[in-house]
Amino acid sequence: MSDALARPAEAGTSSPKPNAVVAVLALAGIVVSLMQTLVIPIVPELPRLLDAPASDTAWAVTATLLAAAVATPVVGRLGDMFGKRRMLLLSIVLLVSGSLVCALADSLVPMIIGRALQGLAAAVVPLGISIMRDVLPAERLAGSTALMSASLGVGGALGLPAAAFIADNWDWHILFWTSAVLGAVAFLLVTLIIPESKVRTGGRFDLVGSLGLSAGLVSLLLTVSKGADWGWTSGTTLGLGVAAVVILLAWGFWELKAKQPLVDLRTTARPQVLFTNLASIALGFSMFAMSLVLPQLLQLPEQTGYGLGKSMLTVGLVLAPQGLVMMAMSAVSAAITKAKGPKVTLMIGALIVAAGYALNIVLMSEVWHLVLVSCIIGGGVGFTYGAMPALIMGAVPESETAAANSLNTLMRSLGTSFASAIAGVILAQMTTDFGGYALPSENGFKVVMAIGAGAALLAFAIASFIPKKRDAVAVETPDDSPSEAAEVTGAKA
């Protein structure tokens, strides 16, 4: 990676301790991923806990998805304009606020509101990566961004068994009190340790662009996430799908004309950024298959012949090692990135993920099989999560780092949403009768895993089109003076 990707400490100022910065930002990322995981063990119980139909309690999950999709690009852009640390703190405040609302909730509406507030904190990881670019020495950047990216998987993997244990033994509200406390700790540490970057764009916020993108994303994600419930050919689903296409096309036209767009589509169209984002969609699609298939295989009754009849706590314990593997692989990912460039790292990671799914097709009858598979896939994810921010930051100006990283995060989320819809259709169609109940069949799971492997291979193919060398990128200095812009060249892609 180019030395220009990280800004050296300015003369006369004391630079923050890199280890402390990395630890605090990674902790913030883990807290956000914990927030997303904590609700999983109680989802089947929400209708009883909230005295509401299952179709309505599903909004406790959907609200988080929609809020995260809307907040990630908007907060990233605000971070570039007004300060990444400031937006990071605001995101954590929203997470704590949402956790408190959920902790005090005993009915559906407060729960949905609280979960939406929690979803608004989704930009923490891309903001953290962008802060690292601004304040860390260049030699620390590759490993630090890889660790920050891996924090999402680490928090999710470690949070699931903890959440299942709490839900099984105490009142479910403690899950959200725990999230609030952890968020408060993260807020305090960020306040004390993380400096504010001087790299800002300033200017006027693109309100029309933010509203257009939000409306388009909400329409798209509602179509994808609720289409199975509403019916794929229903008027509501088709209407939202058409609205999404029309709104996003109009939004793109507006962004190309805007003087200070929410998303610089010309920068996004650069080959290195474009192909990285396309690969991110494919990887997001691929990675969801593991989250969907492995828990179901572990929990389905043994009498089916392929289920393992385990509890949610066991599911969490089986998936927990993958988080540790992701963390370990972040260092390996950084080393390969320094030696060969992030493009190679991304392609290696995609192949490892594909290999993990292929292995899962033939190894799925024992608990240790699923531990092995999840660790292999987790290792591949660790490679890809470390490489994608490096590729993005190697192709965009410093003044657009947070917005570009946030858009890349959004692309992975879109891939995950599409995977959820497609896998849901497959498992709903490929079923077996079990005591009068239709359960996903063994072949259905194998088809989903094959699709996951195919999506990873597609990501590999897309990544091969990323240029070996990135074009020169004009990087603005902290005072945003065009006359003092520096050319950043020569980084490996």
XYZ file of C-alpha atoms in Angstrom:
493
model
C 0.000 0.000 0.000
C 1.199 3.492 -0.675
C 2.662 5.518 2.145
C 0.306 8.264 1.063
C -2.636 6.289 2.263
C -1.920 7.280 5.843
C -1.148 10.813 6.895
C 2.025 11.335 8.956
C 1.798 13.235 12.193
C 2.029 16.974 11.714
C 4.996 18.838 13.116
C 4.437 20.188 16.557
C 1.573 17.855 17.386
C 1.572 14.667 19.425
C 0.363 11.713 17.409
C -2.006 9.272 19.094
C -0.689 5.883 20.136
C -1.471 3.549 17.214
C -2.153 0.512 19.403
C -4.679 2.427 21.486
C -6.410 3.850 18.394
C -6.702 0.428 16.753
C -7.943 -1.243 19.954
C -10.634 1.358 20.621
C -11.916 1.467 17.044
C -11.963 -2.330 16.822
C -13.894 -2.454 20.093
C -16.455 -0.032 18.643
C -16.835 -2.303 15.611
C -17.298 -5.352 17.823
C -19.973 -3.556 19.857
C -21.920 -2.752 16.675
C -21.749 -6.353 15.454
C -22.818 -7.546 18.901
C -25.855 -5.303 18.625
C -26.840 -7.016 15.395
C -26.336 -10.486 16.881
C -27.951 -10.111 20.297
C -31.499 -10.337 18.972
C -31.017 -13.611 17.041
C -31.690 -16.034 19.941
C -35.002 -14.351 20.815
C -36.407 -13.852 17.289
C -38.564 -17.028 17.462
C -39.873 -15.900 20.866
C -40.678 -12.295 19.951
C -44.373 -12.965 19.130
C -44.876 -14.288 22.665
C -42.620 -11.732 24.361
C -44.216 -8.758 22.599
C -47.746 -10.174 22.263
C -47.794 -9.575 18.510
C -48.092 -11.681 15.327
C -44.875 -13.132 13.908
C -45.373 -11.164 10.687
C -45.249 -7.954 12.720
C -42.381 -8.894 15.033
C -40.261 -9.576 11.931
C -40.044 -5.792 11.622
C -37.732 -5.803 14.641
C -35.143 -7.265 12.258
C -36.262 -5.484 9.089
C -36.168 -2.061 10.775
C -32.497 -2.527 11.637
C -31.693 -3.562 8.069
C -33.466 -0.549 6.556
C -31.991 1.945 9.031
C -28.474 0.611 8.471
C -28.817 0.836 4.691
C -29.976 4.440 4.871
C -27.512 5.577 7.545
C -24.296 4.040 6.215
C -23.757 6.206 3.085
C -25.290 9.317 4.648
C -23.239 9.209 7.846
C -20.112 8.397 5.855
C -20.564 11.526 3.774
C -21.267 13.617 6.872
C -18.068 12.247 8.383
C -16.039 13.438 5.396
C -17.677 16.854 5.616
C -17.873 17.591 9.333
C -15.556 15.158 11.089
C -15.349 11.369 11.216
C -14.841 11.207 14.981
C -17.885 13.405 15.511
C -20.051 11.119 13.379
C -18.559 8.058 15.075
C -19.601 9.389 18.465
C -23.064 10.255 17.155
C -23.446 6.714 15.788
C -22.516 5.215 19.150
C -24.995 7.520 20.906
C -27.728 6.248 18.576
C -26.715 2.663 19.357
C -26.898 3.286 23.118
C -30.218 5.114 22.762
C -31.723 2.298 20.726
C -30.448 -0.291 23.192
C -32.062 1.575 26.080
C -35.381 1.826 24.245
C -35.332 -1.939 23.571
C -34.267 -2.669 27.157
C -37.367 -0.839 28.418
C -39.722 -2.210 25.744
C -42.518 -4.660 26.421
C -44.488 -4.091 23.227
C -43.820 -4.084 19.500
C -43.641 -0.374 18.606
C -40.889 0.584 21.091
C -38.926 -2.494 20.054
C -39.071 -1.509 16.372
C -38.077 2.080 17.208
C -35.171 0.892 19.323
C -33.954 -1.545 16.690
C -34.130 1.180 14.034
C -32.016 3.465 16.228
C -29.506 0.661 16.657
C -29.382 0.194 12.897
C -28.429 3.852 12.455
C -25.083 2.982 14.084
C -24.039 0.748 11.181
C -21.529 3.280 9.841
C -19.177 2.773 12.810
C -16.872 0.333 10.979
C -16.365 2.347 7.745
C -15.903 5.487 9.839
C -13.328 3.692 11.970
C -11.407 2.514 8.907
C -11.425 6.050 7.523
C -10.134 7.474 10.810
C -7.291 4.953 10.678
C -6.277 6.221 7.251
C -6.084 9.754 8.590
C -4.241 9.221 11.885
C -2.137 6.040 11.698
C 1.378 5.639 10.274
C 1.398 4.117 6.804
C 3.141 0.938 7.946
C 0.324 0.211 10.417
C -2.587 0.851 8.074
C -2.933 -2.515 6.301
C -3.058 -4.604 9.464
C -5.215 -2.121 11.343
C -7.896 -1.817 8.663
C -7.975 -5.602 8.294
C -8.516 -5.972 12.053
C -11.185 -3.263 12.042
C -13.017 -4.979 9.194
C -12.751 -8.343 10.966
C -14.366 -6.852 14.081
C -17.778 -7.313 12.436
C -17.295 -11.054 12.209
C -15.573 -11.295 15.576
C -18.398 -9.550 17.396
C -21.034 -11.590 15.621
C -19.320 -14.914 16.249
C -18.566 -14.276 19.905
C -21.839 -12.494 20.593
C -24.118 -15.320 19.485
C -23.195 -17.831 22.219
C -23.169 -15.069 24.831
C -26.600 -13.874 23.715
C -27.979 -17.415 23.680
C -26.649 -18.032 27.199
C -28.193 -14.804 28.520
C -31.530 -15.453 26.784
C -31.682 -19.004 28.202
C -30.901 -18.021 31.786
C -32.122 -14.468 32.404
C -34.717 -11.946 31.301
C -34.320 -11.065 27.623
C -34.120 -7.347 28.394
C -30.615 -7.940 29.782
C -29.443 -8.454 26.198
C -30.150 -4.821 25.431
C -28.897 -3.508 28.780
C -25.625 -5.253 27.917
C -25.549 -3.584 24.514
C -26.167 -0.182 26.123
C -23.353 -0.627 28.644
C -20.877 -1.763 26.002
C -21.863 1.166 23.795
C -21.306 3.593 26.680
C -17.846 2.126 27.271
C -17.019 2.495 23.578
C -18.253 6.110 23.606
C -16.045 6.954 26.591
C -12.956 5.362 25.055
C -13.481 7.063 21.694
C -13.880 10.409 23.480
C -10.652 9.932 25.428
C -8.389 8.332 22.831
C -9.485 8.919 19.229
C -8.382 12.256 17.717
C -10.450 14.197 15.228
C -9.038 14.138 11.711
C -8.376 17.445 9.968
C -9.163 15.902 6.578
C -12.570 17.313 5.648
C -14.362 18.397 2.525
C -16.649 21.013 4.063
C -19.319 22.395 1.758
C -23.072 21.844 1.701
C -24.748 18.533 2.424
C -26.657 17.005 -0.495
C -30.079 16.719 1.164
C -31.935 15.876 -2.052
C -29.390 13.167 -2.845
C -29.646 11.672 0.633
C -33.454 11.588 0.505
C -33.407 10.047 -2.972
C -30.905 7.356 -2.040
C -32.780 6.582 1.179
C -36.102 6.229 -0.646
C -34.555 4.062 -3.336
C -32.782 1.779 -0.875
C -35.830 1.379 1.354
C -37.966 0.466 -1.665
C -35.363 -1.996 -2.911
C -34.750 -3.665 0.437
C -38.434 -3.938 1.257
C -38.962 -5.620 -2.106
C -36.164 -8.091 -1.447
C -36.715 -8.765 2.259
C -40.541 -8.851 2.337
C -41.282 -10.168 -1.154
C -41.639 -13.751 0.063
C -44.168 -12.705 2.725
C -46.170 -10.410 0.494
C -45.882 -12.583 -2.630
C -43.352 -11.904 -5.376
C -46.100 -11.070 -7.860
C -48.225 -8.994 -5.481
C -48.980 -5.381 -6.298
C -47.050 -4.161 -3.261
C -43.883 -6.068 -4.156
C -43.965 -5.151 -7.836
C -44.822 -1.537 -7.057
C -41.910 -1.164 -4.643
C -39.579 -2.869 -7.123
C -40.532 -0.459 -9.899
C -40.291 2.488 -7.507
C -36.789 1.419 -6.485
C -35.590 1.327 -10.093
C -37.151 4.690 -10.985
C -35.974 6.452 -7.833
C -32.406 5.146 -8.040
C -32.116 6.115 -11.721
C -33.372 9.620 -10.933
C -31.005 9.764 -7.972
C -28.057 8.822 -10.179
C -28.952 11.584 -12.646
C -29.150 14.098 -9.790
C -25.809 13.014 -8.334
C -24.053 13.467 -11.675
C -25.390 17.025 -11.878
C -24.858 18.029 -8.236
C -21.839 20.196 -7.405
C -21.312 18.435 -4.069
C -22.999 15.034 -4.434
C -23.710 12.637 -1.606
C -21.893 9.941 -3.615
C -19.352 10.942 -6.242
C -20.435 8.562 -8.983
C -17.462 9.500 -11.148
C -15.110 8.322 -8.425
C -17.275 5.253 -7.903
C -16.962 4.451 -11.616
C -13.160 4.197 -11.417
C -12.302 0.568 -12.244
C -10.639 -0.137 -8.898
C -13.638 1.167 -6.942
C -16.283 -0.232 -9.289
C -14.938 -3.789 -9.431
C -14.234 -3.818 -5.699
C -17.836 -2.838 -4.978
C -19.187 -5.429 -7.420
C -17.010 -8.088 -5.791
C -18.331 -6.921 -2.413
C -21.922 -7.568 -3.509
C -20.985 -11.097 -4.593
C -19.098 -11.741 -1.345
C -21.945 -10.357 0.749
C -24.229 -12.752 -1.100
C -21.863 -15.655 -0.498
C -21.229 -15.011 3.178
C -24.897 -15.005 4.119
C -25.295 -18.639 3.085
C -23.188 -19.766 6.042
C -25.231 -17.685 8.492
C -28.430 -19.239 7.136
C -27.457 -22.880 6.554
C -25.205 -23.828 9.469
C -27.568 -22.765 12.298
C -30.480 -24.616 10.700
C -28.453 -27.794 10.168
C -27.400 -27.690 13.809
C -30.919 -27.118 15.151
C -33.083 -29.363 12.957
C -34.145 -32.623 14.656
C -31.812 -35.605 14.322
C -34.788 -37.656 13.103
C -34.622 -35.819 9.774
C -31.424 -37.736 9.006
C -29.323 -34.600 8.444
C -30.206 -32.296 11.345
C -28.052 -32.427 14.478
C -30.693 -31.473 17.094
C -28.573 -28.915 18.953
C -29.580 -25.866 21.001
C -29.057 -22.220 20.083
C -26.244 -22.064 22.644
C -24.474 -24.914 20.853
C -24.984 -23.094 17.567
C -23.211 -20.079 19.025
C -20.345 -22.178 20.362
C -19.917 -23.909 16.994
C -19.784 -20.590 15.124
C -17.637 -18.768 17.703
C -14.244 -20.112 16.489
C -14.743 -18.504 13.079
C -14.555 -15.095 14.745
C -11.184 -15.943 16.254
C -10.008 -17.243 12.877
C -11.099 -14.006 11.214
C -9.102 -12.014 13.739
C -6.032 -14.209 13.230
C -6.331 -14.002 9.447
C -6.388 -10.190 9.537
C -2.634 -10.228 10.234
C -2.000 -12.705 7.400
C -4.214 -10.637 5.115
C -2.206 -7.516 5.927
C 1.087 -9.275 5.218
C -0.102 -10.477 1.797
C -1.480 -7.033 1.017
C 1.878 -5.429 1.778
C 3.741 -7.996 -0.307
C 1.410 -8.545 -3.257
C -1.284 -5.876 -3.019
C -4.928 -6.026 -1.823
C -6.188 -7.350 -5.167
C -4.316 -10.621 -4.623
C -5.536 -10.791 -1.026
C -9.151 -10.353 -2.132
C -8.864 -13.066 -4.767
C -7.257 -15.514 -2.321
C -10.000 -14.836 0.223
C -12.745 -15.440 -2.345
C -11.201 -18.801 -3.278
C -10.979 -19.840 0.379
C -14.659 -18.979 0.905
C -15.614 -20.988 -2.188
C -13.547 -23.941 -0.971
C -15.268 -23.821 2.416
C -18.712 -24.050 0.852
C -17.640 -26.836 -1.484
C -16.337 -28.776 1.508
C -19.601 -28.157 3.365
C -21.549 -29.939 0.629
C -19.789 -33.201 1.511
C -19.111 -32.555 5.215
C -22.322 -31.692 7.053
C -23.180 -34.692 9.222
C -21.118 -33.992 12.361
C -20.649 -30.987 14.621
C -16.905 -30.929 13.948
C -17.657 -30.800 10.211
C -19.513 -27.535 10.671
C -16.847 -26.113 12.997
C -14.211 -26.857 10.337
C -16.290 -25.394 7.521
C -17.167 -22.238 9.446
C -13.491 -21.688 10.296
C -12.417 -22.097 6.662
C -15.091 -19.699 5.448
C -14.275 -17.319 8.304
C -10.622 -17.348 7.274
C -11.566 -16.425 3.723
C -13.846 -13.673 4.964
C -10.968 -12.323 7.061
C -8.880 -12.003 3.893
C -11.611 -10.266 1.908
C -12.639 -7.897 4.708
C -9.061 -6.700 5.029
C -8.534 -6.254 1.291
C -11.674 -4.329 0.318
C -11.030 -1.169 2.387
C -7.420 -1.129 1.150
C -8.597 -1.233 -2.455
C -11.165 1.502 -1.879
C -8.745 3.802 -0.041
C -6.128 3.230 -2.724
C -8.407 4.769 -5.335
C -10.230 7.674 -3.680
C -9.057 11.032 -2.292
C -8.624 11.308 1.468
C -11.522 13.758 1.560
C -13.897 11.017 0.305
C -12.613 8.100 2.386
C -15.557 7.730 4.784
C -18.180 8.044 2.041
C -16.374 5.533 -0.191
C -15.871 2.990 2.619
C -19.490 3.396 3.679
C -20.699 2.748 0.140
C -18.576 -0.401 0.014
C -20.120 -1.566 3.296
C -23.558 -0.910 1.818
C -22.697 -3.053 -1.217
C -21.922 -6.028 1.026
C -25.210 -5.489 2.852
C -27.124 -5.448 -0.432
C -25.493 -8.738 -1.408
C -26.533 -10.233 1.922
C -30.124 -9.050 1.439
C -30.345 -10.585 -2.029
C -28.903 -13.842 -0.693
C -31.494 -13.944 2.070
C -34.323 -13.622 -0.431
C -32.981 -16.193 -2.907
C -31.994 -18.723 -0.242
C -35.403 -18.309 1.383
C -37.138 -19.145 -1.883
C -34.933 -22.203 -2.445
C -35.429 -23.596 1.053
C -39.165 -22.936 0.866
C -39.430 -24.876 -2.398
C -37.083 -27.756 -1.578
C -38.684 -29.270 1.510
C -39.259 -32.588 3.193
C -42.236 -33.686 5.273
C -41.499 -34.185 8.958
C -44.492 -35.128 11.073
C -46.800 -33.026 8.947
C -44.418 -30.045 8.886
C -42.469 -28.930 5.815
C -38.779 -28.545 6.651
C -35.926 -27.534 4.324
C -34.506 -30.664 2.709
C -30.875 -31.753 2.749
C -30.628 -31.114 -0.980
C -32.035 -27.638 -0.439
C -29.175 -26.829 1.917
C -26.678 -28.248 -0.548
C -28.077 -26.076 -3.327
C -27.735 -22.962 -1.144
C -24.148 -23.904 -0.304
C -23.385 -24.477 -3.979
C -24.776 -21.028 -4.759
C -22.624 -19.590 -1.964
C -19.551 -21.203 -3.538
C -20.577 -19.882 -6.944
C -21.010 -16.345 -5.602
C -17.510 -16.486 -4.085
C -16.084 -17.656 -7.407
C -17.949 -14.801 -9.110
C -16.284 -12.398 -6.671
C -12.920 -13.938 -7.604
C -13.652 -13.397 -11.304
C -14.767 -9.803 -10.771
C -11.701 -9.052 -8.639
C -9.458 -10.210 -11.490
C -10.573 -7.114 -13.435
C -9.288 -4.735 -10.753
C -6.348 -2.828 -12.291
C -2.881 -3.862 -11.152
C -1.947 -0.250 -10.637
C -4.387 2.411 -9.603
C -4.555 5.736 -11.336
C -3.139 8.772 -9.661
C -5.567 10.231 -7.152
C -5.617 13.854 -6.131
C -5.629 13.954 -2.364
C -6.609 17.200 -0.728
C -4.603 18.544 2.138
C -6.327 19.277 5.476
C -7.030 22.890 4.570
C -8.767 21.711 1.384
C -6.572 23.959 -0.712
C -6.633 22.781 -4.331
C -3.273 24.374 -5.006
C -1.686 22.183 -2.383
C -3.239 18.899 -3.532
C -0.801 16.024 -3.543
C -0.702 13.290 -6.146
C -0.839 9.843 -4.670
C 0.672 7.299 -7.038
C 2.292 3.928 -7.260
C 0.310 1.859 -4.789
C -0.251 -1.745 -5.646
C -3.855 -2.625 -6.265
